GROMACS .gro file of C-alpha atoms in nm:
model
   91
    1UNK     CA    1   1.833  17.797  24.753
    2UNK     CA    2   2.026  17.476  24.815
    3UNK     CA    3   1.929  17.159  24.633
    4UNK     CA    4   1.853  16.863  24.859
    5UNK     CA    5   1.776  16.510  24.746
    6UNK     CA    6   1.546  16.268  24.927
    7UNK     CA    7   1.790  15.975  24.949
    8UNK     CA    8   1.533  15.743  25.108
    9UNK     CA    9   1.393  15.657  24.762
   10UNK     CA   10   1.725  15.485  24.685
   11UNK     CA   11   1.707  15.279  25.005
   12UNK     CA   12   1.360  15.124  24.988
   13UNK     CA   13   1.359  14.793  25.174
   14UNK     CA   14   1.057  14.679  24.973
   15UNK     CA   15   1.271  14.681  24.659
   16UNK     CA   16   1.642  14.618  24.717
   17UNK     CA   17   1.769  14.757  25.047
   18UNK     CA   18   1.813  14.550  25.363
   19UNK     CA   19   1.814  14.642  25.730
   20UNK     CA   20   2.141  14.728  25.906
   21UNK     CA   21   2.200  14.781  26.278
   22UNK     CA   22   2.483  14.994  26.411
   23UNK     CA   23   2.475  15.036  26.789
   24UNK     CA   24   2.112  15.116  26.877
   25UNK     CA   25   2.028  15.256  26.531
   26UNK     CA   26   1.860  15.057  26.253
   27UNK     CA   27   1.846  15.190  25.896
   28UNK     CA   28   1.838  15.064  25.534
   29UNK     CA   29   2.149  14.996  25.325
   30UNK     CA   30   2.221  14.843  24.987
   31UNK     CA   31   2.435  14.536  25.053
   32UNK     CA   32   2.655  14.358  24.800
   33UNK     CA   33   2.921  14.085  24.805
   34UNK     CA   34   3.102  14.168  24.484
   35UNK     CA   35   3.325  13.901  24.332
   36UNK     CA   36   3.694  13.993  24.322
   37UNK     CA   37   3.982  13.820  24.151
   38UNK     CA   38   4.344  13.923  24.182
   39UNK     CA   39   4.659  13.728  24.102
   40UNK     CA   40   4.454  13.413  24.054
   41UNK     CA   41   4.286  13.443  24.395
   42UNK     CA   42   3.909  13.462  24.393
   43UNK     CA   43   3.702  13.603  24.680
   44UNK     CA   44   3.414  13.833  24.764
   45UNK     CA   45   3.422  14.181  24.918
   46UNK     CA   46   3.113  14.269  25.120
   47UNK     CA   47   3.013  14.635  25.098
   48UNK     CA   48   2.715  14.838  25.218
   49UNK     CA   49   2.596  15.171  25.077
   50UNK     CA   50   2.376  15.401  25.281
   51UNK     CA   51   2.313  15.759  25.386
   52UNK     CA   52   2.627  15.925  25.519
   53UNK     CA   53   2.423  16.057  25.812
   54UNK     CA   54   2.326  15.699  25.908
   55UNK     CA   55   2.680  15.565  25.867
   56UNK     CA   56   2.877  15.848  26.031
   57UNK     CA   57   2.954  15.638  26.341
   58UNK     CA   58   3.079  15.343  26.133
   59UNK     CA   59   3.454  15.384  26.168
   60UNK     CA   60   3.724  15.121  26.124
   61UNK     CA   61   3.674  14.832  26.367
   62UNK     CA   62   3.307  14.911  26.433
   63UNK     CA   63   3.064  14.617  26.440
   64UNK     CA   64   2.756  14.630  26.218
   65UNK     CA   65   2.484  14.372  26.154
   66UNK     CA   66   2.335  14.355  25.805
   67UNK     CA   67   2.041  14.127  25.726
   68UNK     CA   68   2.118  13.929  26.042
   69UNK     CA   69   2.490  13.875  25.969
   70UNK     CA   70   2.767  14.039  26.174
   71UNK     CA   71   3.043  14.235  25.997
   72UNK     CA   72   3.332  14.458  26.098
   73UNK     CA   73   3.379  14.791  25.919
   74UNK     CA   74   3.721  14.821  25.757
   75UNK     CA   75   3.666  15.159  25.589
   76UNK     CA   76   3.394  15.424  25.556
   77UNK     CA   77   3.407  15.607  25.220
   78UNK     CA   78   3.171  15.907  25.188
   79UNK     CA   79   3.119  16.001  24.822
   80UNK     CA   80   3.023  16.366  24.875
   81UNK     CA   81   2.662  16.320  24.761
   82UNK     CA   82   2.518  16.224  25.100
   83UNK     CA   83   2.590  15.853  25.050
   84UNK     CA   84   2.877  15.645  25.192
   85UNK     CA   85   3.019  15.301  25.113
   86UNK     CA   86   3.131  15.076  25.396
   87UNK     CA   87   3.403  14.823  25.317
   88UNK     CA   88   3.324  14.523  25.538
   89UNK     CA   89   3.478  14.202  25.664
   90UNK     CA   90   3.294  13.903  25.809
   91UNK     CA   91   3.304  13.911  26.190
   0.00000   0.00000   0.00000
């Protein structure tokens, strides 16, 4: 018997997830703009984490809207647990 996890409990919009739209599909993601600093340059790197099944069509160059803001996907990184991280850039 295979173990399956209900990943929706990690993506509850009432707590910490926000709505994302990719094409005609809308689904919850966890969005973050982590602070980065390298060689004295400070910036933020927007990322979104969601179900791999929801983010499968998010390939490099794909447009996605998160919480009303447009982004372009730079990379889609599945982690093997059913979740993926999108590396984003402001559109």
